[in-house]
PDB file of N, CA and C in Angstrom:
ATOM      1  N   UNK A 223      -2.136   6.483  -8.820  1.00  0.00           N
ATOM      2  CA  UNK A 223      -2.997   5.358  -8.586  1.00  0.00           C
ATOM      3  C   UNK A 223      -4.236   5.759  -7.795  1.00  0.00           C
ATOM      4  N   UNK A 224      -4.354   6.908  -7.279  1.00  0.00           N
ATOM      5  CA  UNK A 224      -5.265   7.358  -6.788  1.00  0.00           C
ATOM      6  C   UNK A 224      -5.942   6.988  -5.322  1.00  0.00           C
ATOM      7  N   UNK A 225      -6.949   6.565  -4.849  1.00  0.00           N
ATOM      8  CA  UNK A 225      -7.437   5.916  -3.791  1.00  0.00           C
ATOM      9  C   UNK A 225      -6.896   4.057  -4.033  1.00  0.00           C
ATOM     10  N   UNK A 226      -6.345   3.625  -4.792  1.00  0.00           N
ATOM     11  CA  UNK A 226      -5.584   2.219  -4.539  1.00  0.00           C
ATOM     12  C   UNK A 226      -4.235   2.227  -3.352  1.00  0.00           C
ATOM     13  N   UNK A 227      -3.727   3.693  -3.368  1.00  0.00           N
ATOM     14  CA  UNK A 227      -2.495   3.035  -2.620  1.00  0.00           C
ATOM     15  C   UNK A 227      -2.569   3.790  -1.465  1.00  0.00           C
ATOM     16  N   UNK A 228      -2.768   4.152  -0.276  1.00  0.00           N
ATOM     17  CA  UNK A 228      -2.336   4.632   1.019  1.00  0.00           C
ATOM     18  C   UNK A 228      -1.479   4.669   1.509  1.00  0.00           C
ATOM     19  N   UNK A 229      -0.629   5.929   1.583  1.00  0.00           N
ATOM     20  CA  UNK A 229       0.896   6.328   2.118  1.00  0.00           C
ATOM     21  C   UNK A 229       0.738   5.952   3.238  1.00  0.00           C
ATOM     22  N   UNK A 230       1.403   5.142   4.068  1.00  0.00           N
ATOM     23  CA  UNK A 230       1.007   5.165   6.068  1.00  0.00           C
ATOM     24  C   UNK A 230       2.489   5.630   5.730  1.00  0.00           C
ATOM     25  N   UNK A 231       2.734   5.745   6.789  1.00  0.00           N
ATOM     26  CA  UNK A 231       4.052   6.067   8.172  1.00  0.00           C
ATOM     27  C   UNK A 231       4.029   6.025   9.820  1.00  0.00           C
ATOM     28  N   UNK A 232       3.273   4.838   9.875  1.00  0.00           N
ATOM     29  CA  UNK A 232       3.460   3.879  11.104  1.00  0.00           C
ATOM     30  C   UNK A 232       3.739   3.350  11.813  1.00  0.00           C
ATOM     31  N   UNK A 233       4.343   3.361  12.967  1.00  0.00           N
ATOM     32  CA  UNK A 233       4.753   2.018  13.727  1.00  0.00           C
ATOM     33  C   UNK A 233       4.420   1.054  13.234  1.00  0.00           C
ATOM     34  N   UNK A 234       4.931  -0.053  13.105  1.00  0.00           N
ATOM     35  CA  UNK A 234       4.418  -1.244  12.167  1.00  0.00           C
ATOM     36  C   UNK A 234       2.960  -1.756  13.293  1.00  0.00           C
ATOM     37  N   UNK A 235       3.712  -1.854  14.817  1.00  0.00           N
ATOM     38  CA  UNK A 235       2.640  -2.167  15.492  1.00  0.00           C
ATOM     39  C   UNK A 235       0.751  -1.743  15.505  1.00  0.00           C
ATOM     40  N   UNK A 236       1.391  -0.503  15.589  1.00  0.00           N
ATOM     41  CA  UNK A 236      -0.412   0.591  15.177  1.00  0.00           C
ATOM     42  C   UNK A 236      -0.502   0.236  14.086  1.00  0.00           C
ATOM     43  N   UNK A 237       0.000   0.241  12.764  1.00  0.00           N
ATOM     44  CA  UNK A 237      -0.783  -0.511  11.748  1.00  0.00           C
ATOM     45  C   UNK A 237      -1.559  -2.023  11.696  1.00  0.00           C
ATOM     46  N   UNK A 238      -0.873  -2.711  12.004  1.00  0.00           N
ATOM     47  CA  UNK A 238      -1.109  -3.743  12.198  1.00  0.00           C
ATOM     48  C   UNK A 238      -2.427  -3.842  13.072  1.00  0.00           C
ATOM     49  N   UNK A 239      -2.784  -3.287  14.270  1.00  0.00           N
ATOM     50  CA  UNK A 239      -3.365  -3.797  15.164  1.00  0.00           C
ATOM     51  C   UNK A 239      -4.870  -2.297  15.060  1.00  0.00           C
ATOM     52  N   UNK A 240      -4.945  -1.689  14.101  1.00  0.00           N
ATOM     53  CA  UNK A 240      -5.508  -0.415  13.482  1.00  0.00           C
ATOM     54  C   UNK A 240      -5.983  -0.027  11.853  1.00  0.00           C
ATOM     55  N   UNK A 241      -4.951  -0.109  11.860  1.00  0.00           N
ATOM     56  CA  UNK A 241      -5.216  -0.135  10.332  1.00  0.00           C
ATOM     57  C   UNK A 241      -6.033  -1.006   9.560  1.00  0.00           C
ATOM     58  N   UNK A 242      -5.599  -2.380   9.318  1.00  0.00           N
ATOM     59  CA  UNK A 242      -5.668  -3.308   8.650  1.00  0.00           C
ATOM     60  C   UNK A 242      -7.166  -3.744   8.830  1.00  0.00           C
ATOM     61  N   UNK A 243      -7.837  -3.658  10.173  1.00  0.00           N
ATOM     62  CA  UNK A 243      -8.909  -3.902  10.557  1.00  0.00           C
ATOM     63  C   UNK A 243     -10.229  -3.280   9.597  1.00  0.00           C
ATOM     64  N   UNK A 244     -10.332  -2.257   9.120  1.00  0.00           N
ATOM     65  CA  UNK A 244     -10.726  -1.407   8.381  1.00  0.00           C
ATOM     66  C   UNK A 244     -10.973  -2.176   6.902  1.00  0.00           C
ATOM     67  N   UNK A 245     -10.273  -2.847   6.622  1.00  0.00           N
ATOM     68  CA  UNK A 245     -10.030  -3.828   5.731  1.00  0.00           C
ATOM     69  C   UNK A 245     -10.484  -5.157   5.627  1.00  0.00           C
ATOM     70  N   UNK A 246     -10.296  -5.618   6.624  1.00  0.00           N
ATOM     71  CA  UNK A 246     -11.035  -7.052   6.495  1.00  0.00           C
ATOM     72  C   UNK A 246     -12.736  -7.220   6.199  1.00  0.00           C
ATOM     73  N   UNK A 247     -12.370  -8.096   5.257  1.00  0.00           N
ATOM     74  CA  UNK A 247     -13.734  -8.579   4.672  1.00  0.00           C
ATOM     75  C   UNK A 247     -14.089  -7.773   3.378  1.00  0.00           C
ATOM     76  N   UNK A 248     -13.455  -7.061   2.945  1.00  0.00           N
ATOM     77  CA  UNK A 248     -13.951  -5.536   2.021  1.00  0.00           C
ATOM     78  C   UNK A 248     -12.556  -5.974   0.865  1.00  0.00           C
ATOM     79  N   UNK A 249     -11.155  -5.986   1.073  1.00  0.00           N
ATOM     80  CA  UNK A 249     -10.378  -5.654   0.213  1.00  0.00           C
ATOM     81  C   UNK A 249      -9.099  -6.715   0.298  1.00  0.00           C
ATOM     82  N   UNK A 250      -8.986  -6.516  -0.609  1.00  0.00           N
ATOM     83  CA  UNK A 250      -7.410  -8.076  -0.739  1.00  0.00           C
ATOM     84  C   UNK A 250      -6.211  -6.424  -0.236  1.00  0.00           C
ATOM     85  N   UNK A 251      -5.310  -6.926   0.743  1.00  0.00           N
ATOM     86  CA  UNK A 251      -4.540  -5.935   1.048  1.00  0.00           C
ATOM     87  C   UNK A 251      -2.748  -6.565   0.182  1.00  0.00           C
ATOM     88  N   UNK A 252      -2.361  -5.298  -0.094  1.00  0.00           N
ATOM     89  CA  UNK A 252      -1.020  -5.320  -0.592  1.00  0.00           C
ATOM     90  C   UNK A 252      -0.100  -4.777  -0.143  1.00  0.00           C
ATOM     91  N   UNK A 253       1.041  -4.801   0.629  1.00  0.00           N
ATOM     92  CA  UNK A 253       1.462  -4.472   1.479  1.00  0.00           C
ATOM     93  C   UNK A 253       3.136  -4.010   0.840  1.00  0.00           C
ATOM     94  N   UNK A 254       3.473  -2.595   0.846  1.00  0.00           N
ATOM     95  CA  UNK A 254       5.118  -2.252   0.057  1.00  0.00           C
ATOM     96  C   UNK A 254       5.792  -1.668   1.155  1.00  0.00           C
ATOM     97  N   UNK A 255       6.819  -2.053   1.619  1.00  0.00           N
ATOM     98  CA  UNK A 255       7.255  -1.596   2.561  1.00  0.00           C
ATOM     99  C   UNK A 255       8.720  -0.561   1.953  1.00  0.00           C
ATOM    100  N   UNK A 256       8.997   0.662   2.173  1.00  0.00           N
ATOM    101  CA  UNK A 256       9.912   1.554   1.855  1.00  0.00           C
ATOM    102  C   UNK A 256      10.700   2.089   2.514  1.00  0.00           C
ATOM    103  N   UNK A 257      11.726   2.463   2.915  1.00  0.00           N
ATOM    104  CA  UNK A 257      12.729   3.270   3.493  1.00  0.00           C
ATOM    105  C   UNK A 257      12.516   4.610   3.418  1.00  0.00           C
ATOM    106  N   UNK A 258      11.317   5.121   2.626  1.00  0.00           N
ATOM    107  CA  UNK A 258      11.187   6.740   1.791  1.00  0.00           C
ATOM    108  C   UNK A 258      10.530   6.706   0.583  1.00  0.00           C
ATOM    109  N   UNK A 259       9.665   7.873   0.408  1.00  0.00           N
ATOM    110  CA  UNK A 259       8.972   7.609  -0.603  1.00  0.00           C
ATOM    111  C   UNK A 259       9.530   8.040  -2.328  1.00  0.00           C
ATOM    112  N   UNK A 260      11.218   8.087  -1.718  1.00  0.00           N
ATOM    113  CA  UNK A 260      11.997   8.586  -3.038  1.00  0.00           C
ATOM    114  C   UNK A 260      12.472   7.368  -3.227  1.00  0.00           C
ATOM    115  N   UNK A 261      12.585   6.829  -2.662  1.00  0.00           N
ATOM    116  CA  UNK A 261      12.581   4.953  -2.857  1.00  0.00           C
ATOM    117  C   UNK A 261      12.123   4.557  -4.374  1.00  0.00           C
ATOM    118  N   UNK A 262      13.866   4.208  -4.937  1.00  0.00           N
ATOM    119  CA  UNK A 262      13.976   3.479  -6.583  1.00  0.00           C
ATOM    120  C   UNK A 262      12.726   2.670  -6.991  1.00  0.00           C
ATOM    121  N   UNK A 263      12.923   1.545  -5.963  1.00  0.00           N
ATOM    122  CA  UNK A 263      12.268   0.180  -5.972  1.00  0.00           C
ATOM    123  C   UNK A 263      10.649   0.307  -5.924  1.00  0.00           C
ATOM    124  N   UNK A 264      10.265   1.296  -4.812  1.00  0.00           N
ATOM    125  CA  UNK A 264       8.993   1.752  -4.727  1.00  0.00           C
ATOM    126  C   UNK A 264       8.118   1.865  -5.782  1.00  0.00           C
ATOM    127  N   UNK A 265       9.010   2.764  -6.102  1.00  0.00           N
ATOM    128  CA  UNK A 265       8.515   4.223  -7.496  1.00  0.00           C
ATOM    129  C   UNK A 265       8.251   3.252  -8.706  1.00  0.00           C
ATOM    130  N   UNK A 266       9.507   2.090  -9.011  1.00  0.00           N
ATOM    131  CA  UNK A 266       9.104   1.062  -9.998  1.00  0.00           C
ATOM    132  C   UNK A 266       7.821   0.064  -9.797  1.00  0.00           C
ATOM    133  N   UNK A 267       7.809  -0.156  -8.384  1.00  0.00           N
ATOM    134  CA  UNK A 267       6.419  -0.987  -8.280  1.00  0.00           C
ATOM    135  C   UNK A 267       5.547  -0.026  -8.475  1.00  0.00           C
ATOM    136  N   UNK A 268       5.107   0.951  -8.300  1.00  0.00           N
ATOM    137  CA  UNK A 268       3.912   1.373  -8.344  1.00  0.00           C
ATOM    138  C   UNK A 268       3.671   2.090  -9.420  1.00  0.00           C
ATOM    139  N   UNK A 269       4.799   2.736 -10.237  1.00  0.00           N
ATOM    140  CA  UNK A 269       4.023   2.567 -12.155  1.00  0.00           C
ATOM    141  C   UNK A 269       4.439   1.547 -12.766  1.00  0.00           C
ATOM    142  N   UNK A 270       4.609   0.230 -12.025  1.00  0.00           N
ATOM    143  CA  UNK A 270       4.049  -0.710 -13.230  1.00  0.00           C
ATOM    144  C   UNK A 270       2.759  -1.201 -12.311  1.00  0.00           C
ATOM    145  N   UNK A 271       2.366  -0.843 -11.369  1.00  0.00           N
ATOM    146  CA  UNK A 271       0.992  -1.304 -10.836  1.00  0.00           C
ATOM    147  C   UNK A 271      -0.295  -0.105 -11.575  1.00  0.00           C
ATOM    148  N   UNK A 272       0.071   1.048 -11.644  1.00  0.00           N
ATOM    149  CA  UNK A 272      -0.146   1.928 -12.116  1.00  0.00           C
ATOM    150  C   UNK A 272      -0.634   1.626 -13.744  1.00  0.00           C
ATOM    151  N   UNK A 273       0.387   0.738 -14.325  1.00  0.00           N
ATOM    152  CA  UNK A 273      -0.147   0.474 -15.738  1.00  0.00           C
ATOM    153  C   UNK A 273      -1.374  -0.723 -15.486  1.00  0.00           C
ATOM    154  N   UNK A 274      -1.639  -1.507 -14.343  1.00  0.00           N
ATOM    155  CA  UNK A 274      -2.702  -2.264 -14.269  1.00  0.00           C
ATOM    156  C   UNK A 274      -3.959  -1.895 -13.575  1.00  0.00           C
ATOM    157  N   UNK A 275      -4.019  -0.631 -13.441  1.00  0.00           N
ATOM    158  CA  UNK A 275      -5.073   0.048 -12.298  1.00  0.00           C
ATOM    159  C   UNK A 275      -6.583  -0.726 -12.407  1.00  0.00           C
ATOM    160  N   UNK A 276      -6.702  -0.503 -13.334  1.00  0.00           N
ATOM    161  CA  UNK A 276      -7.908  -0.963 -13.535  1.00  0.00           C
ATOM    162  C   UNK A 276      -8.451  -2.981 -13.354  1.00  0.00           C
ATOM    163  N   UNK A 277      -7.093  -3.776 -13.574  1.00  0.00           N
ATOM    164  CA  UNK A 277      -7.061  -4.802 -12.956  1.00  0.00           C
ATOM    165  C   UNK A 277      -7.086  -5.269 -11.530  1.00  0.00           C
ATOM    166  N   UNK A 278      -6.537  -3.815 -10.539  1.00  0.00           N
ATOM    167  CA  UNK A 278      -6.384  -3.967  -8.952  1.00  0.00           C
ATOM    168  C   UNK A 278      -7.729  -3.563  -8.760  1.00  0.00           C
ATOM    169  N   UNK A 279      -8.288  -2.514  -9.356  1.00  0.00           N
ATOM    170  CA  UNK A 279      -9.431  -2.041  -8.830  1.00  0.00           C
ATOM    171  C   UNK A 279     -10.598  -3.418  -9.060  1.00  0.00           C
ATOM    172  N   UNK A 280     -10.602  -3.838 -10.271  1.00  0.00           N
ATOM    173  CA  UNK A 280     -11.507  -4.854 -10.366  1.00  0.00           C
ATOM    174  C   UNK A 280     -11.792  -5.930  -9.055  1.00  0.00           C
ATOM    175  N   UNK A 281     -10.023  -6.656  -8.962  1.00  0.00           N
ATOM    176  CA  UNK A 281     -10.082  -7.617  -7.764  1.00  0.00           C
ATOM    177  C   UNK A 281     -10.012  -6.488  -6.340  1.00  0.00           C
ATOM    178  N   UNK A 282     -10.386  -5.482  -6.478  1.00  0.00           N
ATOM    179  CA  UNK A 282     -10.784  -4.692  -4.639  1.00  0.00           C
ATOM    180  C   UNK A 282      -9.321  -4.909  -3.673  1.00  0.00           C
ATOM    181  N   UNK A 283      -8.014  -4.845  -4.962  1.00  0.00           N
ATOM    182  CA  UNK A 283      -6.617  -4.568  -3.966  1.00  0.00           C
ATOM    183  C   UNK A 283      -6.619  -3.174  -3.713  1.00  0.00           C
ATOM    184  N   UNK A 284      -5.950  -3.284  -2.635  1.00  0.00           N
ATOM    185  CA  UNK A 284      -5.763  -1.610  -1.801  1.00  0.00           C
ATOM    186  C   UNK A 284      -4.087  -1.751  -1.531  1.00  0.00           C
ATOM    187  N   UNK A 285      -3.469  -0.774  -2.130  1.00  0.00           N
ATOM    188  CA  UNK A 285      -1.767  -0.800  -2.006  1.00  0.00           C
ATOM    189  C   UNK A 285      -1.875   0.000  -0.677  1.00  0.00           C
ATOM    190  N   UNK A 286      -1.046  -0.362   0.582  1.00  0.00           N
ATOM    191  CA  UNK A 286      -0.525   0.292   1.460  1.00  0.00           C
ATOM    192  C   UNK A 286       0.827   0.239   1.429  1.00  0.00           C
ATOM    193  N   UNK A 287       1.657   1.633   1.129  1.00  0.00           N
ATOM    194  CA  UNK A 287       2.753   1.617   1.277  1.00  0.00           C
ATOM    195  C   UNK A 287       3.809   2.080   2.658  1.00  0.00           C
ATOM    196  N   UNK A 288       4.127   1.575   3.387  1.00  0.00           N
ATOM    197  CA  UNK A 288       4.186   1.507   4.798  1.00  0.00           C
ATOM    198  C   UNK A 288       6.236   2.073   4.387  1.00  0.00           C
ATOM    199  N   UNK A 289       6.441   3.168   4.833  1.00  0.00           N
ATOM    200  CA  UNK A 289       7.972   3.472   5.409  1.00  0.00           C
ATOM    201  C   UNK A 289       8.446   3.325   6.643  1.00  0.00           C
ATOM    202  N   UNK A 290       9.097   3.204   6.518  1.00  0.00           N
ATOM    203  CA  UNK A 290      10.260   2.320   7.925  1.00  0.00           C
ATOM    204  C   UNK A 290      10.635   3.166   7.950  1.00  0.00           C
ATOM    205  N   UNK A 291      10.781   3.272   9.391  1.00  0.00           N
ATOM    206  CA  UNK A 291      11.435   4.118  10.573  1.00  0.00           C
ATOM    207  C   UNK A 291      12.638   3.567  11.097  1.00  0.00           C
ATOM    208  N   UNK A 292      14.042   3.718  10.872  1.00  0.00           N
ATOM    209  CA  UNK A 292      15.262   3.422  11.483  1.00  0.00           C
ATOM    210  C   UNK A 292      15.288   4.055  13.017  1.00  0.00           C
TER     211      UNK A 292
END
């Protein structure tokens, strides 16, 4: 997907209060939250987002995929 999706691995807090800022006003944000980036569920959202690239890029979505830290 190229520059649409941004791997973080964040404290949710520093994202939130860092990240996201960067963003406002510029991009509709999409937010996937993962356990790992070998993550089933992940991998399925993002080639079937992957088959719409050119529809996210149009509306200026930006995928951040954010993994959780146990």
């Amino acid at each position: 997907m190229g520059s649409l999706v941004a791997l973080l691995c964040l404290p949710l807090n520093d994202l939130l209060g860092q990240t996201l800022t960067k963003y406002q006003w510029k991009n509709h944000i999409l937010l996937l939250f993962a356990p790992h980036s070998g993550d089933a569920a992940l991998n399925r959202q993002l080639t079937l987002m992957q088959e719409h690239e050119a529809l996210l890029r149009e509306r200026d979505i930006t995928i951040l995929v954010i993994f959780l830290k146990h």
